[in-house]
Amino acid sequence: MDLEKFISFEFKWSGVNESIIRQTIDFCIKTGIMNLFQEVKDIHDYLLGVEVGMDTNARKNRSGDIFRKNVAKQKIEETNWW
């Protein structure tokens, strides 16, 4: 996969010009964000759902790690592995 040049965006109203707008639109098209905007009826609700989903997944991962450590500790104690 060829890497294109990196573009750095600064989100300041004072720096917005036609070139920046074109770069932003080009970025959105290349990354598929424009397709997402066309498919989603309410982008705020969609992004909130993504945020909630990420938090839920992180919480699930933490719970799984805790469970795995507790089971391992219990098995080590049961088998007198130390």
PDB file with SEQRES, HELIX, SHEET and CRYST1 records, atoms N, CA, C and O in Angstrom:
SEQRES   1 A   82  MET ASP LEU GLU LYS PHE ILE SER PHE GLU PHE LYS TRP          
SEQRES   2 A   82  SER GLY VAL ASN GLU SER ILE ILE ARG GLN THR ILE ASP          
SEQRES   3 A   82  PHE CYS ILE LYS THR GLY ILE MET ASN LEU PHE GLN GLU          
SEQRES   4 A   82  VAL LYS ASP ILE HIS ASP TYR LEU LEU GLY VAL GLU VAL          
SEQRES   5 A   82  GLY MET ASP THR ASN ALA ARG LYS ASN ARG SER GLY ASP          
SEQRES   6 A   82  ILE PHE ARG LYS ASN VAL ALA LYS GLN LYS ILE GLU GLU          
SEQRES   7 A   82  THR ASN TRP TRP                                              
HELIX    1 AA1 TRP A   13  GLY A   15  5                                   3    
HELIX    2 AA2 GLU A   18  THR A   31  1                                  14    
HELIX    3 AA3 ILE A   33  GLU A   39  1                                   7    
HELIX    4 AA4 ILE A   43  THR A   79  1                                  37    
CRYST1    1.000    1.000    1.000  90.00  90.00  90.00 P 1           1          
ATOM      1  N   MET A   1       0.849  -1.177   0.000  1.00  0.00           N  
ATOM      2  CA  MET A   1       0.000   0.000   0.000  1.00  0.00           C  
ATOM      3  C   MET A   1       0.892   1.237   0.000  1.00  0.00           C  
ATOM      4  O   MET A   1       1.747   1.393   0.872  1.00  0.00           O  
ATOM      5  N   ASP A   2       0.696   2.085  -0.948  1.00  0.00           N  
ATOM      6  CA  ASP A   2       1.466   3.323  -1.029  1.00  0.00           C  
ATOM      7  C   ASP A   2       0.893   4.354  -0.076  1.00  0.00           C  
ATOM      8  O   ASP A   2      -0.319   4.563  -0.018  1.00  0.00           O  
ATOM      9  N   LEU A   3       1.761   4.983   0.655  1.00  0.00           N  
ATOM     10  CA  LEU A   3       1.327   6.035   1.566  1.00  0.00           C  
ATOM     11  C   LEU A   3       1.405   7.376   0.853  1.00  0.00           C  
ATOM     12  O   LEU A   3       2.428   7.730   0.267  1.00  0.00           O  
ATOM     13  N   GLU A   4       0.320   8.102   0.915  1.00  0.00           N  
ATOM     14  CA  GLU A   4       0.321   9.442   0.355  1.00  0.00           C  
ATOM     15  C   GLU A   4       0.901  10.391   1.387  1.00  0.00           C  
ATOM     16  O   GLU A   4       1.125  10.014   2.537  1.00  0.00           O  
ATOM     17  N   LYS A   5       1.140  11.608   0.974  1.00  0.00           N  
ATOM     18  CA  LYS A   5       1.697  12.579   1.916  1.00  0.00           C  
ATOM     19  C   LYS A   5       0.710  12.827   3.059  1.00  0.00           C  
ATOM     20  O   LYS A   5      -0.506  12.759   2.879  1.00  0.00           O  
ATOM     21  N   PHE A   6       1.250  13.107   4.201  1.00  0.00           N  
ATOM     22  CA  PHE A   6       0.429  13.387   5.363  1.00  0.00           C  
ATOM     23  C   PHE A   6      -0.015  14.844   5.326  1.00  0.00           C  
ATOM     24  O   PHE A   6       0.744  15.736   4.946  1.00  0.00           O  
ATOM     25  N   ILE A   7      -1.249  15.058   5.724  1.00  0.00           N  
ATOM     26  CA  ILE A   7      -1.781  16.412   5.784  1.00  0.00           C  
ATOM     27  C   ILE A   7      -2.100  16.708   7.243  1.00  0.00           C  
ATOM     28  O   ILE A   7      -2.756  15.912   7.915  1.00  0.00           O  
ATOM     29  N   SER A   8      -1.645  17.828   7.719  1.00  0.00           N  
ATOM     30  CA  SER A   8      -1.929  18.246   9.079  1.00  0.00           C  
ATOM     31  C   SER A   8      -3.025  19.307   9.042  1.00  0.00           C  
ATOM     32  O   SER A   8      -2.906  20.309   8.337  1.00  0.00           O  
ATOM     33  N   PHE A   9      -4.083  19.081   9.800  1.00  0.00           N  
ATOM     34  CA  PHE A   9      -5.188  20.032   9.848  1.00  0.00           C  
ATOM     35  C   PHE A   9      -5.168  20.772  11.176  1.00  0.00           C  
ATOM     36  O   PHE A   9      -5.003  20.160  12.231  1.00  0.00           O  
ATOM     37  N   GLU A  10      -5.334  22.067  11.127  1.00  0.00           N  
ATOM     38  CA  GLU A  10      -5.506  22.879  12.331  1.00  0.00           C  
ATOM     39  C   GLU A  10      -6.908  23.460  12.260  1.00  0.00           C  
ATOM     40  O   GLU A  10      -7.240  24.203  11.336  1.00  0.00           O  
ATOM     41  N   PHE A  11      -7.721  23.116  13.240  1.00  0.00           N  
ATOM     42  CA  PHE A  11      -9.117  23.514  13.220  1.00  0.00           C  
ATOM     43  C   PHE A  11      -9.313  24.866  13.893  1.00  0.00           C  
ATOM     44  O   PHE A  11      -9.815  24.966  15.013  1.00  0.00           O  
ATOM     45  N   LYS A  12      -8.903  25.889  13.178  1.00  0.00           N  
ATOM     46  CA  LYS A  12      -9.073  27.265  13.637  1.00  0.00           C  
ATOM     47  C   LYS A  12      -9.842  28.020  12.562  1.00  0.00           C  
ATOM     48  O   LYS A  12      -9.516  27.925  11.379  1.00  0.00           O  
ATOM     49  N   TRP A  13     -10.845  28.758  12.964  1.00  0.00           N  
ATOM     50  CA  TRP A  13     -11.628  29.505  11.982  1.00  0.00           C  
ATOM     51  C   TRP A  13     -10.766  30.505  11.215  1.00  0.00           C  
ATOM     52  O   TRP A  13     -11.013  30.766  10.037  1.00  0.00           O  
ATOM     53  N   SER A  14      -9.778  31.053  11.866  1.00  0.00           N  
ATOM     54  CA  SER A  14      -8.948  32.062  11.206  1.00  0.00           C  
ATOM     55  C   SER A  14      -8.114  31.455  10.074  1.00  0.00           C  
ATOM     56  O   SER A  14      -7.696  32.169   9.162  1.00  0.00           O  
ATOM     57  N   GLY A  15      -7.870  30.142  10.127  1.00  0.00           N  
ATOM     58  CA  GLY A  15      -7.042  29.508   9.116  1.00  0.00           C  
ATOM     59  C   GLY A  15      -7.808  28.861   7.985  1.00  0.00           C  
ATOM     60  O   GLY A  15      -7.204  28.258   7.098  1.00  0.00           O  
ATOM     61  N   VAL A  16      -9.139  28.974   7.994  1.00  0.00           N  
ATOM     62  CA  VAL A  16      -9.949  28.324   6.967  1.00  0.00           C  
ATOM     63  C   VAL A  16      -9.900  29.147   5.686  1.00  0.00           C  
ATOM     64  O   VAL A  16     -10.180  30.345   5.673  1.00  0.00           O  
ATOM     65  N   ASN A  17      -9.532  28.456   4.610  1.00  0.00           N  
ATOM     66  CA  ASN A  17      -9.548  29.094   3.302  1.00  0.00           C  
ATOM     67  C   ASN A  17      -9.983  28.052   2.271  1.00  0.00           C  
ATOM     68  O   ASN A  17     -10.231  26.900   2.626  1.00  0.00           O  
ATOM     69  N   GLU A  18     -10.073  28.432   1.038  1.00  0.00           N  
ATOM     70  CA  GLU A  18     -10.569  27.527   0.007  1.00  0.00           C  
ATOM     71  C   GLU A  18      -9.681  26.291  -0.141  1.00  0.00           C  
ATOM     72  O   GLU A  18     -10.190  25.193  -0.371  1.00  0.00           O  
ATOM     73  N   SER A  19      -8.384  26.451  -0.014  1.00  0.00           N  
ATOM     74  CA  SER A  19      -7.459  25.323  -0.127  1.00  0.00           C  
ATOM     75  C   SER A  19      -7.693  24.308   0.992  1.00  0.00           C  
ATOM     76  O   SER A  19      -7.724  23.101   0.751  1.00  0.00           O  
ATOM     77  N   ILE A  20      -7.856  24.806   2.211  1.00  0.00           N  
ATOM     78  CA  ILE A  20      -8.110  23.924   3.365  1.00  0.00           C  
ATOM     79  C   ILE A  20      -9.436  23.194   3.188  1.00  0.00           C  
ATOM     80  O   ILE A  20      -9.534  22.004   3.488  1.00  0.00           O  
ATOM     81  N   ILE A  21     -10.444  23.890   2.708  1.00  0.00           N  
ATOM     82  CA  ILE A  21     -11.750  23.267   2.486  1.00  0.00           C  
ATOM     83  C   ILE A  21     -11.620  22.147   1.458  1.00  0.00           C  
ATOM     84  O   ILE A  21     -12.178  21.068   1.654  1.00  0.00           O  
ATOM     85  N   ARG A  22     -10.904  22.383   0.381  1.00  0.00           N  
ATOM     86  CA  ARG A  22     -10.707  21.353  -0.651  1.00  0.00           C  
ATOM     87  C   ARG A  22      -9.944  20.154  -0.089  1.00  0.00           C  
ATOM     88  O   ARG A  22     -10.297  19.010  -0.374  1.00  0.00           O  
ATOM     89  N   GLN A  23      -8.898  20.404   0.709  1.00  0.00           N  
ATOM     90  CA  GLN A  23      -8.138  19.307   1.315  1.00  0.00           C  
ATOM     91  C   GLN A  23      -9.014  18.483   2.258  1.00  0.00           C  
ATOM     92  O   GLN A  23      -8.926  17.255   2.282  1.00  0.00           O  
ATOM     93  N   THR A  24      -9.847  19.154   3.020  1.00  0.00           N  
ATOM     94  CA  THR A  24     -10.729  18.467   3.962  1.00  0.00           C  
ATOM     95  C   THR A  24     -11.735  17.598   3.217  1.00  0.00           C  
ATOM     96  O   THR A  24     -11.971  16.452   3.600  1.00  0.00           O  
ATOM     97  N   ILE A  25     -12.321  18.133   2.168  1.00  0.00           N  
ATOM     98  CA  ILE A  25     -13.282  17.368   1.373  1.00  0.00           C  
ATOM     99  C   ILE A  25     -12.594  16.182   0.707  1.00  0.00           C  
ATOM    100  O   ILE A  25     -13.146  15.082   0.681  1.00  0.00           O  
ATOM    101  N   ASP A  26     -11.398  16.394   0.172  1.00  0.00           N  
ATOM    102  CA  ASP A  26     -10.643  15.312  -0.454  1.00  0.00           C  
ATOM    103  C   ASP A  26     -10.344  14.212   0.565  1.00  0.00           C  
ATOM    104  O   ASP A  26     -10.466  13.027   0.255  1.00  0.00           O  
ATOM    105  N   PHE A  27      -9.954  14.601   1.776  1.00  0.00           N  
ATOM    106  CA  PHE A  27      -9.697  13.641   2.847  1.00  0.00           C  
ATOM    107  C   PHE A  27     -10.964  12.838   3.159  1.00  0.00           C  
ATOM    108  O   PHE A  27     -10.915  11.616   3.300  1.00  0.00           O  
ATOM    109  N   CYS A  28     -12.090  13.534   3.264  1.00  0.00           N  
ATOM    110  CA  CYS A  28     -13.350  12.863   3.590  1.00  0.00           C  
ATOM    111  C   CYS A  28     -13.761  11.885   2.493  1.00  0.00           C  
ATOM    112  O   CYS A  28     -14.297  10.817   2.786  1.00  0.00           O  
ATOM    113  N   ILE A  29     -13.518  12.234   1.256  1.00  0.00           N  
ATOM    114  CA  ILE A  29     -13.852  11.339   0.142  1.00  0.00           C  
ATOM    115  C   ILE A  29     -12.938  10.110   0.168  1.00  0.00           C  
ATOM    116  O   ILE A  29     -13.418   8.983   0.050  1.00  0.00           O  
ATOM    117  N   LYS A  30     -11.633  10.318   0.321  1.00  0.00           N  
ATOM    118  CA  LYS A  30     -10.674   9.209   0.285  1.00  0.00           C  
ATOM    119  C   LYS A  30     -10.841   8.242   1.457  1.00  0.00           C  
ATOM    120  O   LYS A  30     -10.579   7.048   1.313  1.00  0.00           O  
ATOM    121  N   THR A  31     -11.267   8.736   2.595  1.00  0.00           N  
ATOM    122  CA  THR A  31     -11.423   7.870   3.768  1.00  0.00           C  
ATOM    123  C   THR A  31     -12.808   7.244   3.863  1.00  0.00           C  
ATOM    124  O   THR A  31     -13.038   6.373   4.702  1.00  0.00           O  
ATOM    125  N   GLY A  32     -13.727   7.676   3.013  1.00  0.00           N  
ATOM    126  CA  GLY A  32     -15.073   7.107   3.035  1.00  0.00           C  
ATOM    127  C   GLY A  32     -16.025   7.826   3.961  1.00  0.00           C  
ATOM    128  O   GLY A  32     -17.173   7.408   4.113  1.00  0.00           O  
ATOM    129  N   ILE A  33     -15.573   8.896   4.581  1.00  0.00           N  
ATOM    130  CA  ILE A  33     -16.444   9.636   5.497  1.00  0.00           C  
ATOM    131  C   ILE A  33     -17.636  10.236   4.748  1.00  0.00           C  
ATOM    132  O   ILE A  33     -18.738  10.315   5.292  1.00  0.00           O  
ATOM    133  N   MET A  34     -17.415  10.653   3.516  1.00  0.00           N  
ATOM    134  CA  MET A  34     -18.517  11.225   2.728  1.00  0.00           C  
ATOM    135  C   MET A  34     -19.612  10.181   2.512  1.00  0.00           C  
ATOM    136  O   MET A  34     -20.797  10.508   2.570  1.00  0.00           O  
ATOM    137  N   ASN A  35     -19.225   8.925   2.264  1.00  0.00           N  
ATOM    138  CA  ASN A  35     -20.223   7.856   2.119  1.00  0.00           C  
ATOM    139  C   ASN A  35     -20.997   7.672   3.413  1.00  0.00           C  
ATOM    140  O   ASN A  35     -22.209   7.457   3.397  1.00  0.00           O  
ATOM    141  N   LEU A  36     -20.291   7.756   4.530  1.00  0.00           N  
ATOM    142  CA  LEU A  36     -20.941   7.639   5.829  1.00  0.00           C  
ATOM    143  C   LEU A  36     -21.965   8.752   6.020  1.00  0.00           C  
ATOM    144  O   LEU A  36     -23.083   8.500   6.471  1.00  0.00           O  
ATOM    145  N   PHE A  37     -21.588   9.978   5.680  1.00  0.00           N  
ATOM    146  CA  PHE A  37     -22.507  11.103   5.819  1.00  0.00           C  
ATOM    147  C   PHE A  37     -23.761  10.910   4.961  1.00  0.00           C  
ATOM    148  O   PHE A  37     -24.843  11.360   5.337  1.00  0.00           O  
ATOM    149  N   GLN A  38     -23.621  10.251   3.822  1.00  0.00           N  
ATOM    150  CA  GLN A  38     -24.781  10.023   2.952  1.00  0.00           C  
ATOM    151  C   GLN A  38     -25.694   8.937   3.501  1.00  0.00           C  
ATOM    152  O   GLN A  38     -26.900   8.964   3.252  1.00  0.00           O  
ATOM    153  N   GLU A  39     -25.141   7.979   4.248  1.00  0.00           N  
ATOM    154  CA  GLU A  39     -25.929   6.862   4.754  1.00  0.00           C  
ATOM    155  C   GLU A  39     -26.578   7.133   6.106  1.00  0.00           C  
ATOM    156  O   GLU A  39     -27.629   6.571   6.416  1.00  0.00           O  
ATOM    157  N   VAL A  40     -25.959   7.985   6.907  1.00  0.00           N  
ATOM    158  CA  VAL A  40     -26.435   8.240   8.269  1.00  0.00           C  
ATOM    159  C   VAL A  40     -27.388   9.427   8.266  1.00  0.00           C  
ATOM    160  O   VAL A  40     -27.091  10.483   7.707  1.00  0.00           O  
ATOM    161  N   LYS A  41     -28.546   9.230   8.906  1.00  0.00           N  
ATOM    162  CA  LYS A  41     -29.541  10.309   8.934  1.00  0.00           C  
ATOM    163  C   LYS A  41     -29.187  11.380   9.957  1.00  0.00           C  
ATOM    164  O   LYS A  41     -29.404  12.567   9.715  1.00  0.00           O  
ATOM    165  N   ASP A  42     -28.645  10.968  11.099  1.00  0.00           N  
ATOM    166  CA  ASP A  42     -28.295  11.919  12.150  1.00  0.00           C  
ATOM    167  C   ASP A  42     -26.876  11.610  12.617  1.00  0.00           C  
ATOM    168  O   ASP A  42     -26.663  10.689  13.406  1.00  0.00           O  
ATOM    169  N   ILE A  43     -25.920  12.372  12.136  1.00  0.00           N  
ATOM    170  CA  ILE A  43     -24.512  12.096  12.414  1.00  0.00           C  
ATOM    171  C   ILE A  43     -24.191  12.206  13.908  1.00  0.00           C  
ATOM    172  O   ILE A  43     -23.350  11.463  14.414  1.00  0.00           O  
ATOM    173  N   HIS A  44     -24.850  13.120  14.611  1.00  0.00           N  
ATOM    174  CA  HIS A  44     -24.618  13.261  16.054  1.00  0.00           C  
ATOM    175  C   HIS A  44     -25.019  11.978  16.774  1.00  0.00           C  
ATOM    176  O   HIS A  44     -24.260  11.467  17.598  1.00  0.00           O  
ATOM    177  N   ASP A  45     -26.210  11.453  16.468  1.00  0.00           N  
ATOM    178  CA  ASP A  45     -26.651  10.211  17.102  1.00  0.00           C  
ATOM    179  C   ASP A  45     -25.735   9.052  16.740  1.00  0.00           C  
ATOM    180  O   ASP A  45     -25.450   8.198  17.579  1.00  0.00           O  
ATOM    181  N   TYR A  46     -25.273   9.016  15.495  1.00  0.00           N  
ATOM    182  CA  TYR A  46     -24.377   7.960  15.051  1.00  0.00           C  
ATOM    183  C   TYR A  46     -23.065   8.006  15.832  1.00  0.00           C  
ATOM    184  O   TYR A  46     -22.607   6.984  16.343  1.00  0.00           O  
ATOM    185  N   LEU A  47     -22.462   9.189  15.922  1.00  0.00           N  
ATOM    186  CA  LEU A  47     -21.194   9.321  16.625  1.00  0.00           C  
ATOM    187  C   LEU A  47     -21.354   9.052  18.115  1.00  0.00           C  
ATOM    188  O   LEU A  47     -20.457   8.483  18.737  1.00  0.00           O  
ATOM    189  N   LEU A  48     -22.468   9.448  18.692  1.00  0.00           N  
ATOM    190  CA  LEU A  48     -22.732   9.139  20.094  1.00  0.00           C  
ATOM    191  C   LEU A  48     -22.822   7.625  20.278  1.00  0.00           C  
ATOM    192  O   LEU A  48     -22.313   7.087  21.262  1.00  0.00           O  
ATOM    193  N   GLY A  49     -23.461   6.945  19.345  1.00  0.00           N  
ATOM    194  CA  GLY A  49     -23.552   5.489  19.403  1.00  0.00           C  
ATOM    195  C   GLY A  49     -22.191   4.826  19.292  1.00  0.00           C  
ATOM    196  O   GLY A  49     -21.926   3.840  19.981  1.00  0.00           O  
ATOM    197  N   VAL A  50     -21.328   5.349  18.440  1.00  0.00           N  
ATOM    198  CA  VAL A  50     -19.973   4.821  18.308  1.00  0.00           C  
ATOM    199  C   VAL A  50     -19.223   5.005  19.620  1.00  0.00           C  
ATOM    200  O   VAL A  50     -18.532   4.097  20.080  1.00  0.00           O  
ATOM    201  N   GLU A  51     -19.364   6.182  20.217  1.00  0.00           N  
ATOM    202  CA  GLU A  51     -18.692   6.450  21.490  1.00  0.00           C  
ATOM    203  C   GLU A  51     -19.183   5.502  22.575  1.00  0.00           C  
ATOM    204  O   GLU A  51     -18.383   4.950  23.330  1.00  0.00           O  
ATOM    205  N   VAL A  52     -20.498   5.311  22.654  1.00  0.00           N  
ATOM    206  CA  VAL A  52     -21.070   4.411  23.656  1.00  0.00           C  
ATOM    207  C   VAL A  52     -20.595   2.986  23.402  1.00  0.00           C  
ATOM    208  O   VAL A  52     -20.264   2.263  24.341  1.00  0.00           O  
ATOM    209  N   GLY A  53     -20.562   2.584  22.139  1.00  0.00           N  
ATOM    210  CA  GLY A  53     -20.111   1.244  21.792  1.00  0.00           C  
ATOM    211  C   GLY A  53     -18.659   1.020  22.168  1.00  0.00           C  
ATOM    212  O   GLY A  53     -18.296  -0.051  22.655  1.00  0.00           O  
ATOM    213  N   MET A  54     -17.831   2.026  21.943  1.00  0.00           N  
ATOM    214  CA  MET A  54     -16.418   1.902  22.298  1.00  0.00           C  
ATOM    215  C   MET A  54     -16.258   1.792  23.801  1.00  0.00           C  
ATOM    216  O   MET A  54     -15.431   1.017  24.281  1.00  0.00           O  
ATOM    217  N   ASP A  55     -17.037   2.557  24.553  1.00  0.00           N  
ATOM    218  CA  ASP A  55     -16.958   2.501  26.007  1.00  0.00           C  
ATOM    219  C   ASP A  55     -17.427   1.139  26.502  1.00  0.00           C  
ATOM    220  O   ASP A  55     -16.816   0.558  27.399  1.00  0.00           O  
ATOM    221  N   THR A  56     -18.513   0.626  25.916  1.00  0.00           N  
ATOM    222  CA  THR A  56     -19.032  -0.687  26.303  1.00  0.00           C  
ATOM    223  C   THR A  56     -18.003  -1.764  26.017  1.00  0.00           C  
ATOM    224  O   THR A  56     -17.797  -2.665  26.830  1.00  0.00           O  
ATOM    225  N   ASN A  57     -17.360  -1.673  24.871  1.00  0.00           N  
ATOM    226  CA  ASN A  57     -16.347  -2.664  24.504  1.00  0.00           C  
ATOM    227  C   ASN A  57     -15.153  -2.589  25.463  1.00  0.00           C  
ATOM    228  O   ASN A  57     -14.629  -3.622  25.880  1.00  0.00           O  
ATOM    229  N   ALA A  58     -14.730  -1.400  25.804  1.00  0.00           N  
ATOM    230  CA  ALA A  58     -13.607  -1.251  26.738  1.00  0.00           C  
ATOM    231  C   ALA A  58     -13.963  -1.842  28.099  1.00  0.00           C  
ATOM    232  O   ALA A  58     -13.142  -2.507  28.730  1.00  0.00           O  
ATOM    233  N   ARG A  59     -15.194  -1.594  28.546  1.00  0.00           N  
ATOM    234  CA  ARG A  59     -15.642  -2.134  29.837  1.00  0.00           C  
ATOM    235  C   ARG A  59     -15.678  -3.663  29.775  1.00  0.00           C  
ATOM    236  O   ARG A  59     -15.280  -4.336  30.725  1.00  0.00           O  
ATOM    237  N   LYS A  60     -16.154  -4.203  28.658  1.00  0.00           N  
ATOM    238  CA  LYS A  60     -16.190  -5.657  28.481  1.00  0.00           C  
ATOM    239  C   LYS A  60     -14.777  -6.232  28.519  1.00  0.00           C  
ATOM    240  O   LYS A  60     -14.545  -7.270  29.138  1.00  0.00           O  
ATOM    241  N   ASN A  61     -13.848  -5.571  27.869  1.00  0.00           N  
ATOM    242  CA  ASN A  61     -12.463  -6.051  27.866  1.00  0.00           C  
ATOM    243  C   ASN A  61     -11.862  -6.028  29.260  1.00  0.00           C  
ATOM    244  O   ASN A  61     -11.158  -6.959  29.652  1.00  0.00           O  
ATOM    245  N   ARG A  62     -12.136  -4.965  30.013  1.00  0.00           N  
ATOM    246  CA  ARG A  62     -11.619  -4.899  31.385  1.00  0.00           C  
ATOM    247  C   ARG A  62     -12.212  -6.028  32.228  1.00  0.00           C  
ATOM    248  O   ARG A  62     -11.501  -6.668  33.002  1.00  0.00           O  
ATOM    249  N   SER A  63     -13.514  -6.269  32.075  1.00  0.00           N  
ATOM    250  CA  SER A  63     -14.160  -7.348  32.834  1.00  0.00           C  
ATOM    251  C   SER A  63     -13.564  -8.695  32.465  1.00  0.00           C  
ATOM    252  O   SER A  63     -13.332  -9.534  33.335  1.00  0.00           O  
ATOM    253  N   GLY A  64     -13.314  -8.905  31.177  1.00  0.00           N  
ATOM    254  CA  GLY A  64     -12.721 -10.161  30.723  1.00  0.00           C  
ATOM    255  C   GLY A  64     -11.327 -10.359  31.280  1.00  0.00           C  
ATOM    256  O   GLY A  64     -10.966 -11.469  31.669  1.00  0.00           O  
ATOM    257  N   ASP A  65     -10.539  -9.295  31.322  1.00  0.00           N  
ATOM    258  CA  ASP A  65      -9.182  -9.382  31.886  1.00  0.00           C  
ATOM    259  C   ASP A  65      -9.235  -9.736  33.375  1.00  0.00           C  
ATOM    260  O   ASP A  65      -8.470 -10.574  33.853  1.00  0.00           O  
ATOM    261  N   ILE A  66     -10.134  -9.097  34.084  1.00  0.00           N  
ATOM    262  CA  ILE A  66     -10.268  -9.367  35.525  1.00  0.00           C  
ATOM    263  C   ILE A  66     -10.691 -10.814  35.745  1.00  0.00           C  
ATOM    264  O   ILE A  66     -10.152 -11.497  36.616  1.00  0.00           O  
ATOM    265  N   PHE A  67     -11.661 -11.285  34.953  1.00  0.00           N  
ATOM    266  CA  PHE A  67     -12.131 -12.666  35.074  1.00  0.00           C  
ATOM    267  C   PHE A  67     -10.993 -13.647  34.789  1.00  0.00           C  
ATOM    268  O   PHE A  67     -10.794 -14.607  35.533  1.00  0.00           O  
ATOM    269  N   ARG A  68     -10.251 -13.403  33.714  1.00  0.00           N  
ATOM    270  CA  ARG A  68      -9.148 -14.288  33.336  1.00  0.00           C  
ATOM    271  C   ARG A  68      -8.097 -14.356  34.457  1.00  0.00           C  
ATOM    272  O   ARG A  68      -7.606 -15.435  34.787  1.00  0.00           O  
ATOM    273  N   LYS A  69      -7.762 -13.211  35.030  1.00  0.00           N  
ATOM    274  CA  LYS A  69      -6.764 -13.185  36.106  1.00  0.00           C  
ATOM    275  C   LYS A  69      -7.265 -13.924  37.341  1.00  0.00           C  
ATOM    276  O   LYS A  69      -6.508 -14.641  37.995  1.00  0.00           O  
ATOM    277  N   ASN A  70      -8.551 -13.745  37.656  1.00  0.00           N  
ATOM    278  CA  ASN A  70      -9.110 -14.423  38.835  1.00  0.00           C  
ATOM    279  C   ASN A  70      -9.151 -15.934  38.641  1.00  0.00           C  
ATOM    280  O   ASN A  70      -8.855 -16.695  39.562  1.00  0.00           O  
ATOM    281  N   VAL A  71      -9.524 -16.366  37.426  1.00  0.00           N  
ATOM    282  CA  VAL A  71      -9.568 -17.808  37.152  1.00  0.00           C  
ATOM    283  C   VAL A  71      -8.160 -18.384  37.208  1.00  0.00           C  
ATOM    284  O   VAL A  71      -7.951 -19.461  37.766  1.00  0.00           O  
ATOM    285  N   ALA A  72      -7.196 -17.676  36.635  1.00  0.00           N  
ATOM    286  CA  ALA A  72      -5.812 -18.155  36.661  1.00  0.00           C  
ATOM    287  C   ALA A  72      -5.309 -18.260  38.100  1.00  0.00           C  
ATOM    288  O   ALA A  72      -4.662 -19.240  38.467  1.00  0.00           O  
ATOM    289  N   LYS A  73      -5.608 -17.252  38.906  1.00  0.00           N  
ATOM    290  CA  LYS A  73      -5.176 -17.261  40.307  1.00  0.00           C  
ATOM    291  C   LYS A  73      -5.797 -18.438  41.048  1.00  0.00           C  
ATOM    292  O   LYS A  73      -5.126 -19.124  41.819  1.00  0.00           O  
ATOM    293  N   GLN A  74      -7.094 -18.665  40.805  1.00  0.00           N  
ATOM    294  CA  GLN A  74      -7.791 -19.760  41.470  1.00  0.00           C  
ATOM    295  C   GLN A  74      -7.199 -21.107  41.052  1.00  0.00           C  
ATOM    296  O   GLN A  74      -6.995 -21.981  41.895  1.00  0.00           O  
ATOM    297  N   LYS A  75      -6.924 -21.279  39.769  1.00  0.00           N  
ATOM    298  CA  LYS A  75      -6.363 -22.545  39.294  1.00  0.00           C  
ATOM    299  C   LYS A  75      -4.963 -22.773  39.864  1.00  0.00           C  
ATOM    300  O   LYS A  75      -4.608 -23.899  40.211  1.00  0.00           O  
ATOM    301  N   ILE A  76      -4.183 -21.721  39.958  1.00  0.00           N  
ATOM    302  CA  ILE A  76      -2.845 -21.849  40.537  1.00  0.00           C  
ATOM    303  C   ILE A  76      -2.939 -22.257  42.004  1.00  0.00           C  
ATOM    304  O   ILE A  76      -2.180 -23.109  42.465  1.00  0.00           O  
ATOM    305  N   GLU A  77      -3.881 -21.641  42.743  1.00  0.00           N  
ATOM    306  CA  GLU A  77      -4.053 -21.985  44.152  1.00  0.00           C  
ATOM    307  C   GLU A  77      -4.562 -23.416  44.302  1.00  0.00           C  
ATOM    308  O   GLU A  77      -4.131 -24.126  45.211  1.00  0.00           O  
ATOM    309  N   GLU A  78      -5.474 -23.856  43.424  1.00  0.00           N  
ATOM    310  CA  GLU A  78      -6.040 -25.208  43.516  1.00  0.00           C  
ATOM    311  C   GLU A  78      -4.999 -26.282  43.228  1.00  0.00           C  
ATOM    312  O   GLU A  78      -5.031 -27.360  43.822  1.00  0.00           O  
ATOM    313  N   THR A  79      -4.093 -25.993  42.333  1.00  0.00           N  
ATOM    314  CA  THR A  79      -3.102 -27.002  41.937  1.00  0.00           C  
ATOM    315  C   THR A  79      -1.796 -26.871  42.688  1.00  0.00           C  
ATOM    316  O   THR A  79      -0.862 -27.635  42.448  1.00  0.00           O  
ATOM    317  N   ASN A  80      -1.718 -25.898  43.606  1.00  0.00           N  
ATOM    318  CA  ASN A  80      -0.482 -25.638  44.355  1.00  0.00           C  
ATOM    319  C   ASN A  80       0.706 -25.534  43.410  1.00  0.00           C  
ATOM    320  O   ASN A  80       1.756 -26.133  43.643  1.00  0.00           O  
ATOM    321  N   TRP A  81       0.532 -24.785  42.365  1.00  0.00           N  
ATOM    322  CA  TRP A  81       1.548 -24.680  41.322  1.00  0.00           C  
ATOM    323  C   TRP A  81       2.789 -23.994  41.824  1.00  0.00           C  
ATOM    324  O   TRP A  81       3.868 -24.223  41.277  1.00  0.00           O  
ATOM    325  N   TRP A  82       2.690 -23.169  42.832  1.00  0.00           N  
ATOM    326  CA  TRP A  82       3.880 -22.450  43.345  1.00  0.00           C  
ATOM    327  C   TRP A  82       4.574 -23.293  44.285  1.00  0.00           C  
ATOM    328  O   TRP A  82       5.599 -22.890  44.837  1.00  0.00           O  
TER     329      TRP A  82                                                      
END                                                                             
